[in-house]
Amino acid sequence: MAVRVDLNISLDGFATTTDQTPENPFGPDWARLTDAYTATRTFRARVLHDTSGEGTTGVDDDYAQAYFAEVGAEIMGAGMFGLHNFGDDPDWRGWWGDEPPFHVPVFVLTHTPRPSLEMDGGTTFHFLAASPREALDLALRAAGGTDVRIGGGPTVVREFLKAGLVDRLHVAIVPILLGSGIRLWDDLRGLEDGYTVTSVVAPSGVTHLTFAR
Ligand SMILES: NC(=O)c1ccc[n+]([C@@H]2O[C@H](COP(=O)([O-])OP(=O)(O)OC[C@H]3O[C@@H](n4cnc5c(N)ncnc54)[C@H](OP(=O)(O)O)[C@@H]3O)[C@@H](O)[C@H]2O)c1
């Protein structure tokens, strides 16, 4: 039963992009940041519901498989759920369509909670204001002995890292420079203490860095 994080970041450490427009709410940089991950067979199957077997295999796909394995509950921030973009829309149900790829209870940290949303496929979004420790206790109970993933974004991940609550941090460092956004690593001096740090370079050029207790 571990508390896990997986994030894609740029070489200069940014986990968010800044070139979104109303016409393109993700922006071209988001594709550059996540290309190697979204190209994997696992992402295509789990998120796009593509059962053709298309997609890359190998190192990036191994990490994508590990991302989805053994997670019994997820915690994410208001930003990742989309409340910072669509907070005025009471009908906003997240970015992921009617059947989100989580299939578990998802606890969305927000200072403007709203009623829970039950989606197809076993995902229920619960909205709450809570400390990282309180949110984690709820998620651990919901996960019933399996892992809890802190899904993102970087603001929430840094809260959990600062509180010392993360057992395994996997960062896919993508060889691009974004120049601006929210950095994962700010104010985390000495984070590596107490972790074993390993890295694996994929043929895509992505370095998979893992901090594990
Ligand atoms: N690179 C990746 O792998 C990756 C993964 C996931 C997401 N993302 C990106 O990350 C971006 C969002 O990240 P972000 O850092 O801006 O935001 P975030 O971490 O998703 O959410 C932060 C917000 O959550 C709320 N919050 C945080 N802690 C709270 C607490 N203890 N109690 C109550 N509310 C709390 C606050 O919002 P309010 O005060 O407004 O409620 C806070 O501003 C998205 O653009 C997404 O694309 C990237």
mmCIF file of C-alpha atoms and ligand atoms in Angstrom:
data_model
loop_
_atom_site.group_PDB
_atom_site.id
_atom_site.type_symbol
_atom_site.label_atom_id
_atom_site.label_comp_id
_atom_site.label_asym_id
_atom_site.label_seq_id
_atom_site.Cartn_x
_atom_site.Cartn_y
_atom_site.Cartn_z
ATOM 1 C CA MET A 1 0.000 0.000 0.000
ATOM 2 C CA ALA A 2 1.983 2.981 -1.276
ATOM 3 C CA VAL A 3 1.335 6.633 -2.019
ATOM 4 C CA ARG A 4 2.482 7.238 -5.570
ATOM 5 C CA VAL A 5 3.014 10.137 -7.932
ATOM 6 C CA ASP A 6 3.684 10.076 -11.687
ATOM 7 C CA LEU A 7 4.296 13.334 -13.529
ATOM 8 C CA ASN A 8 5.679 14.466 -16.874
ATOM 9 C CA ILE A 9 7.978 17.458 -16.621
ATOM 10 C CA SER A 10 10.164 19.382 -19.050
ATOM 11 C CA LEU A 11 13.960 19.535 -18.809
ATOM 12 C CA ASP A 12 13.592 22.900 -17.083
ATOM 13 C CA GLY A 13 11.267 21.334 -14.518
ATOM 14 C CA PHE A 14 7.832 22.582 -15.563
ATOM 15 C CA ALA A 15 4.806 20.321 -15.098
ATOM 16 C CA THR A 16 2.290 22.713 -16.647
ATOM 17 C CA THR A 17 2.169 24.559 -19.950
ATOM 18 C CA THR A 18 1.162 28.145 -20.648
ATOM 19 C CA ASP A 19 0.079 28.286 -24.295
ATOM 20 C CA GLN A 20 -3.583 27.335 -23.890
ATOM 21 C CA THR A 21 -6.214 29.288 -25.828
ATOM 22 C CA PRO A 22 -10.031 29.084 -25.772
ATOM 23 C CA GLU A 23 -9.842 27.271 -29.125
ATOM 24 C CA ASN A 24 -7.104 24.897 -27.933
ATOM 25 C CA PRO A 25 -7.576 24.429 -24.161
ATOM 26 C CA PHE A 26 -4.567 22.098 -23.930
ATOM 27 C CA GLY A 27 -2.237 24.077 -26.207
ATOM 28 C CA PRO A 28 0.518 22.688 -28.457
ATOM 29 C CA ASP A 29 3.056 22.416 -25.603
ATOM 30 C CA TRP A 30 0.866 19.932 -23.719
ATOM 31 C CA ALA A 31 1.210 17.510 -26.642
ATOM 32 C CA ARG A 32 4.995 18.028 -26.665
ATOM 33 C CA LEU A 33 5.146 17.330 -22.931
ATOM 34 C CA THR A 34 3.021 14.183 -23.027
ATOM 35 C CA ASP A 35 3.737 12.769 -26.527
ATOM 36 C CA ALA A 36 5.807 9.783 -25.401
ATOM 37 C CA TYR A 37 3.199 8.842 -22.770
ATOM 38 C CA THR A 38 0.110 9.334 -24.949
ATOM 39 C CA ALA A 39 1.755 7.296 -27.728
ATOM 40 C CA THR A 40 1.937 4.187 -25.530
ATOM 41 C CA ARG A 41 -0.316 1.228 -26.085
ATOM 42 C CA THR A 42 -1.399 1.432 -22.448
ATOM 43 C CA PHE A 43 -2.473 5.090 -22.630
ATOM 44 C CA ARG A 44 -4.345 4.457 -25.874
ATOM 45 C CA ALA A 45 -6.212 1.528 -24.341
ATOM 46 C CA ARG A 46 -6.873 2.959 -20.890
ATOM 47 C CA VAL A 47 -7.641 6.586 -21.729
ATOM 48 C CA LEU A 48 -8.743 6.570 -25.385
ATOM 49 C CA HIS A 49 -10.521 3.174 -25.137
ATOM 50 C CA ASP A 50 -8.565 2.074 -28.248
ATOM 51 C CA THR A 51 -8.571 -1.724 -28.201
ATOM 52 C CA SER A 52 -6.767 -2.112 -31.555
ATOM 53 C CA GLY A 53 -3.448 -2.835 -29.837
ATOM 54 C CA GLU A 54 -1.863 0.208 -31.522
ATOM 55 C CA GLY A 55 0.703 2.238 -29.633
ATOM 56 C CA THR A 56 4.298 2.016 -28.515
ATOM 57 C CA THR A 57 5.642 -0.722 -26.309
ATOM 58 C CA GLY A 58 8.904 -0.794 -24.352
ATOM 59 C CA VAL A 59 10.172 1.461 -21.587
ATOM 60 C CA ASP A 60 7.592 4.257 -21.845
ATOM 61 C CA ASP A 61 4.774 1.713 -21.989
ATOM 62 C CA ASP A 62 6.178 -0.195 -19.004
ATOM 63 C CA TYR A 63 5.914 3.007 -16.939
ATOM 64 C CA ALA A 64 2.439 3.701 -18.319
ATOM 65 C CA GLN A 65 1.349 0.221 -17.234
ATOM 66 C CA ALA A 66 2.806 0.784 -13.775
ATOM 67 C CA TYR A 67 0.912 4.086 -13.598
ATOM 68 C CA PHE A 68 -2.435 2.303 -13.890
ATOM 69 C CA ALA A 69 -1.626 -0.766 -11.788
ATOM 70 C CA GLU A 70 -2.889 -1.322 -8.249
ATOM 71 C CA VAL A 71 -4.424 2.115 -7.665
ATOM 72 C CA GLY A 72 -7.482 2.067 -5.384
ATOM 73 C CA ALA A 73 -8.050 5.804 -4.994
ATOM 74 C CA GLU A 74 -6.726 9.046 -6.451
ATOM 75 C CA ILE A 75 -6.237 12.563 -5.128
ATOM 76 C CA MET A 76 -6.005 15.545 -7.475
ATOM 77 C CA GLY A 77 -6.135 19.311 -7.297
ATOM 78 C CA ALA A 78 -8.826 21.714 -8.445
ATOM 79 C CA GLY A 79 -6.538 22.775 -11.297
ATOM 80 C CA MET A 80 -6.136 19.279 -12.688
ATOM 81 C CA PHE A 81 -9.873 18.617 -12.516
ATOM 82 C CA GLY A 82 -10.470 21.840 -14.474
ATOM 83 C CA LEU A 83 -12.118 23.990 -11.803
ATOM 84 C CA HIS A 84 -9.666 26.829 -12.458
ATOM 85 C CA ASN A 85 -10.877 26.919 -16.080
ATOM 86 C CA PHE A 86 -14.519 25.932 -15.674
ATOM 87 C CA GLY A 87 -15.255 26.724 -12.008
ATOM 88 C CA ASP A 88 -18.294 28.831 -12.989
ATOM 89 C CA ASP A 89 -19.887 25.892 -14.817
ATOM 90 C CA PRO A 90 -21.925 23.795 -12.342
ATOM 91 C CA ASP A 91 -22.163 21.043 -14.978
ATOM 92 C CA TRP A 92 -18.394 20.654 -15.516
ATOM 93 C CA ARG A 93 -17.509 16.945 -15.174
ATOM 94 C CA GLY A 94 -13.752 16.999 -15.820
ATOM 95 C CA TRP A 95 -11.705 16.540 -18.984
ATOM 96 C CA TRP A 96 -12.078 12.793 -19.349
ATOM 97 C CA GLY A 97 -15.559 12.208 -20.808
ATOM 98 C CA ASP A 98 -18.344 10.054 -19.386
ATOM 99 C CA GLU A 99 -16.004 7.182 -18.490
ATOM 100 C CA PRO A 100 -12.831 8.629 -16.949
ATOM 101 C CA PRO A 101 -9.767 6.374 -16.834
ATOM 102 C CA PHE A 102 -9.561 6.237 -13.029
ATOM 103 C CA HIS A 103 -12.256 3.635 -12.179
ATOM 104 C CA VAL A 104 -11.810 4.414 -8.464
ATOM 105 C CA PRO A 105 -12.895 7.152 -6.023
ATOM 106 C CA VAL A 106 -11.125 10.433 -6.859
ATOM 107 C CA PHE A 107 -10.774 13.103 -4.161
ATOM 108 C CA VAL A 108 -10.509 16.581 -5.682
ATOM 109 C CA LEU A 109 -8.963 19.138 -3.329
ATOM 110 C CA THR A 110 -10.717 22.469 -3.682
ATOM 111 C CA HIS A 111 -11.746 25.437 -1.582
ATOM 112 C CA THR A 112 -15.069 25.532 -3.480
ATOM 113 C CA PRO A 113 -16.506 22.031 -2.974
ATOM 114 C CA ARG A 114 -19.500 20.827 -5.009
ATOM 115 C CA PRO A 115 -21.641 17.669 -4.852
ATOM 116 C CA SER A 116 -19.962 14.361 -5.687
ATOM 117 C CA LEU A 117 -20.119 13.195 -9.302
ATOM 118 C CA GLU A 118 -20.626 9.533 -10.101
ATOM 119 C CA MET A 119 -19.284 8.705 -13.567
ATOM 120 C CA ASP A 120 -19.461 5.560 -15.709
ATOM 121 C CA GLY A 121 -16.915 2.837 -15.063
ATOM 122 C CA GLY A 122 -16.505 3.205 -11.298
ATOM 123 C CA THR A 123 -15.046 6.711 -11.040
ATOM 124 C CA THR A 124 -16.666 8.986 -8.459
ATOM 125 C CA PHE A 125 -15.290 12.485 -7.959
ATOM 126 C CA HIS A 126 -15.557 13.793 -4.383
ATOM 127 C CA PHE A 127 -14.744 17.470 -3.758
ATOM 128 C CA LEU A 128 -13.286 18.566 -0.456
ATOM 129 C CA ALA A 129 -11.135 21.085 1.369
ATOM 130 C CA ALA A 130 -8.751 19.154 3.588
ATOM 131 C CA SER A 131 -5.129 18.981 4.614
ATOM 132 C CA PRO A 132 -2.965 16.525 2.653
ATOM 133 C CA ARG A 133 -2.945 14.176 5.655
ATOM 134 C CA GLU A 134 -6.758 14.262 6.011
ATOM 135 C CA ALA A 135 -7.286 13.741 2.295
ATOM 136 C CA LEU A 136 -4.814 10.882 2.279
ATOM 137 C CA ASP A 137 -6.521 9.152 5.214
ATOM 138 C CA LEU A 138 -9.824 9.273 3.326
ATOM 139 C CA ALA A 139 -8.202 7.979 0.153
ATOM 140 C CA LEU A 140 -6.363 5.180 1.948
ATOM 141 C CA ARG A 141 -9.626 4.037 3.503
ATOM 142 C CA ALA A 142 -11.321 4.127 0.088
ATOM 143 C CA ALA A 143 -8.423 2.251 -1.528
ATOM 144 C CA GLY A 144 -8.948 -0.702 0.793
ATOM 145 C CA GLY A 145 -5.352 -1.883 0.945
ATOM 146 C CA THR A 146 -4.215 -0.880 -2.560
ATOM 147 C CA ASP A 147 -2.172 2.166 -3.568
ATOM 148 C CA VAL A 148 -3.227 5.807 -3.600
ATOM 149 C CA ARG A 149 -2.064 7.992 -6.464
ATOM 150 C CA ILE A 150 -1.592 11.722 -6.131
ATOM 151 C CA GLY A 151 -2.467 12.503 -9.736
ATOM 152 C CA GLY A 152 -1.467 16.159 -9.929
ATOM 153 C CA GLY A 153 -1.110 18.918 -10.717
ATOM 154 C CA PRO A 154 2.234 20.100 -9.445
ATOM 155 C CA THR A 155 0.804 22.388 -6.736
ATOM 156 C CA VAL A 156 -0.926 19.501 -5.001
ATOM 157 C CA VAL A 157 1.960 17.098 -5.600
ATOM 158 C CA ARG A 158 4.353 19.540 -3.947
ATOM 159 C CA GLU A 159 2.030 19.813 -0.916
ATOM 160 C CA PHE A 160 2.184 16.034 -0.486
ATOM 161 C CA LEU A 161 5.939 15.895 -1.070
ATOM 162 C CA LYS A 162 6.535 18.671 1.466
ATOM 163 C CA ALA A 163 4.374 16.820 4.001
ATOM 164 C CA GLY A 164 6.535 13.712 3.491
ATOM 165 C CA LEU A 165 3.544 11.636 2.393
ATOM 166 C CA VAL A 166 4.822 10.227 -0.918
ATOM 167 C CA ASP A 167 6.402 6.763 -1.068
ATOM 168 C CA ARG A 168 7.184 6.694 -4.770
ATOM 169 C CA LEU A 169 7.665 9.652 -7.091
ATOM 170 C CA HIS A 170 8.091 8.825 -10.786
ATOM 171 C CA VAL A 171 8.987 11.761 -12.970
ATOM 172 C CA ALA A 172 9.190 11.402 -16.739
ATOM 173 C CA ILE A 173 11.637 14.118 -17.789
ATOM 174 C CA VAL A 174 10.852 15.048 -21.367
ATOM 175 C CA PRO A 175 13.724 16.604 -23.368
ATOM 176 C CA ILE A 176 11.970 19.871 -24.181
ATOM 177 C CA LEU A 177 12.267 23.338 -22.667
ATOM 178 C CA LEU A 178 8.996 25.050 -21.741
ATOM 179 C CA GLY A 179 10.427 28.222 -20.218
ATOM 180 C CA SER A 180 7.416 28.946 -17.999
ATOM 181 C CA GLY A 181 4.672 27.252 -16.023
ATOM 182 C CA ILE A 182 4.551 25.678 -12.569
ATOM 183 C CA ARG A 183 7.763 23.969 -11.511
ATOM 184 C CA LEU A 184 7.669 20.661 -9.704
ATOM 185 C CA TRP A 185 10.927 21.121 -7.837
ATOM 186 C CA ASP A 186 10.570 24.549 -6.205
ATOM 187 C CA ASP A 187 11.027 24.650 -2.397
ATOM 188 C CA LEU A 188 11.883 20.958 -2.136
ATOM 189 C CA ARG A 189 15.570 21.224 -1.195
ATOM 190 C CA GLY A 190 16.892 17.863 0.057
ATOM 191 C CA LEU A 191 13.842 15.941 -1.164
ATOM 192 C CA GLU A 192 16.106 13.058 -2.160
ATOM 193 C CA ASP A 193 16.964 12.304 1.489
ATOM 194 C CA GLY A 194 15.342 9.039 2.509
ATOM 195 C CA TYR A 195 14.675 7.945 -1.059
ATOM 196 C CA THR A 196 16.563 5.606 -3.357
ATOM 197 C CA VAL A 197 16.844 7.377 -6.688
ATOM 198 C CA THR A 198 17.043 5.492 -9.998
ATOM 199 C CA SER A 199 16.760 6.528 -13.620
ATOM 200 C CA VAL A 200 16.066 4.781 -16.897
ATOM 201 C CA VAL A 201 16.343 6.425 -20.307
ATOM 202 C CA ALA A 202 13.776 5.396 -22.915
ATOM 203 C CA PRO A 203 14.461 5.332 -26.679
ATOM 204 C CA SER A 204 12.012 8.246 -26.956
ATOM 205 C CA GLY A 205 14.574 10.391 -25.088
ATOM 206 C CA VAL A 206 12.461 10.539 -21.933
ATOM 207 C CA THR A 207 14.341 9.942 -18.667
ATOM 208 C CA HIS A 208 12.236 8.107 -16.118
ATOM 209 C CA LEU A 209 13.457 9.201 -12.693
ATOM 210 C CA THR A 210 12.094 7.396 -9.641
ATOM 211 C CA PHE A 211 12.417 8.350 -5.963
ATOM 212 C CA ALA A 212 11.342 5.335 -3.903
ATOM 213 C CA ARG A 213 11.376 4.727 -0.148
HETATM 214 N N1 LIG B 1 2.708 17.179 -16.056
HETATM 215 C C1 LIG B 1 1.878 16.276 -15.607
HETATM 216 O O1 LIG B 1 2.166 15.078 -15.587
HETATM 217 C C2 LIG B 1 0.564 16.728 -15.077
HETATM 218 C C3 LIG B 1 -0.250 15.834 -14.391
HETATM 219 C C4 LIG B 1 -1.464 16.306 -13.931
HETATM 220 C C5 LIG B 1 -1.856 17.600 -14.168
HETATM 221 N N2 LIG B 1 -1.028 18.407 -14.852
HETATM 222 C C6 LIG B 1 -1.392 19.812 -15.125
HETATM 223 O O2 LIG B 1 -1.417 20.480 -13.903
HETATM 224 C C7 LIG B 1 -2.261 21.628 -14.038
HETATM 225 C C8 LIG B 1 -2.925 21.868 -12.732
HETATM 226 O O3 LIG B 1 -1.913 21.990 -11.732
HETATM 227 P P1 LIG B 1 -1.887 23.175 -10.721
HETATM 228 O O4 LIG B 1 -0.624 23.033 -9.988
HETATM 229 O O5 LIG B 1 -2.217 24.436 -11.424
HETATM 230 O O6 LIG B 1 -3.154 22.865 -9.818
HETATM 231 P P2 LIG B 1 -3.536 21.584 -8.957
HETATM 232 O O7 LIG B 1 -2.361 21.084 -8.223
HETATM 233 O O8 LIG B 1 -4.306 20.621 -9.804
HETATM 234 O O9 LIG B 1 -4.576 22.232 -7.971
HETATM 235 C C9 LIG B 1 -4.171 23.226 -7.047
HETATM 236 C C10 LIG B 1 -5.422 23.808 -6.461
HETATM 237 O O10 LIG B 1 -6.127 22.824 -5.702
HETATM 238 C C11 LIG B 1 -6.769 23.457 -4.590
HETATM 239 N N3 LIG B 1 -6.127 22.921 -3.388
HETATM 240 C C12 LIG B 1 -4.841 22.505 -3.258
HETATM 241 N N4 LIG B 1 -4.610 22.061 -2.016
HETATM 242 C C13 LIG B 1 -5.780 22.185 -1.355
HETATM 243 C C14 LIG B 1 -6.201 21.859 -0.042
HETATM 244 N N5 LIG B 1 -5.334 21.316 0.844
HETATM 245 N N6 LIG B 1 -7.479 22.092 0.313
HETATM 246 C C15 LIG B 1 -8.349 22.639 -0.593
HETATM 247 N N7 LIG B 1 -8.013 22.957 -1.852
HETATM 248 C C16 LIG B 1 -6.751 22.731 -2.221
HETATM 249 C C17 LIG B 1 -6.511 24.947 -4.747
HETATM 250 O O11 LIG B 1 -7.522 25.431 -5.630
HETATM 251 P P3 LIG B 1 -8.750 26.354 -5.166
HETATM 252 O O12 LIG B 1 -8.280 27.205 -4.018
HETATM 253 O O13 LIG B 1 -9.078 27.132 -6.396
HETATM 254 O O14 LIG B 1 -9.864 25.446 -4.785
HETATM 255 C C18 LIG B 1 -5.188 24.955 -5.503
HETATM 256 O O15 LIG B 1 -4.973 26.142 -6.220
HETATM 257 C C19 LIG B 1 -3.208 21.334 -15.173
HETATM 258 O O16 LIG B 1 -2.983 22.303 -16.159
HETATM 259 C C20 LIG B 1 -2.778 19.972 -15.692
HETATM 260 O O17 LIG B 1 -2.716 19.974 -17.067
HETATM 261 C C21 LIG B 1 0.175 18.022 -15.286
#
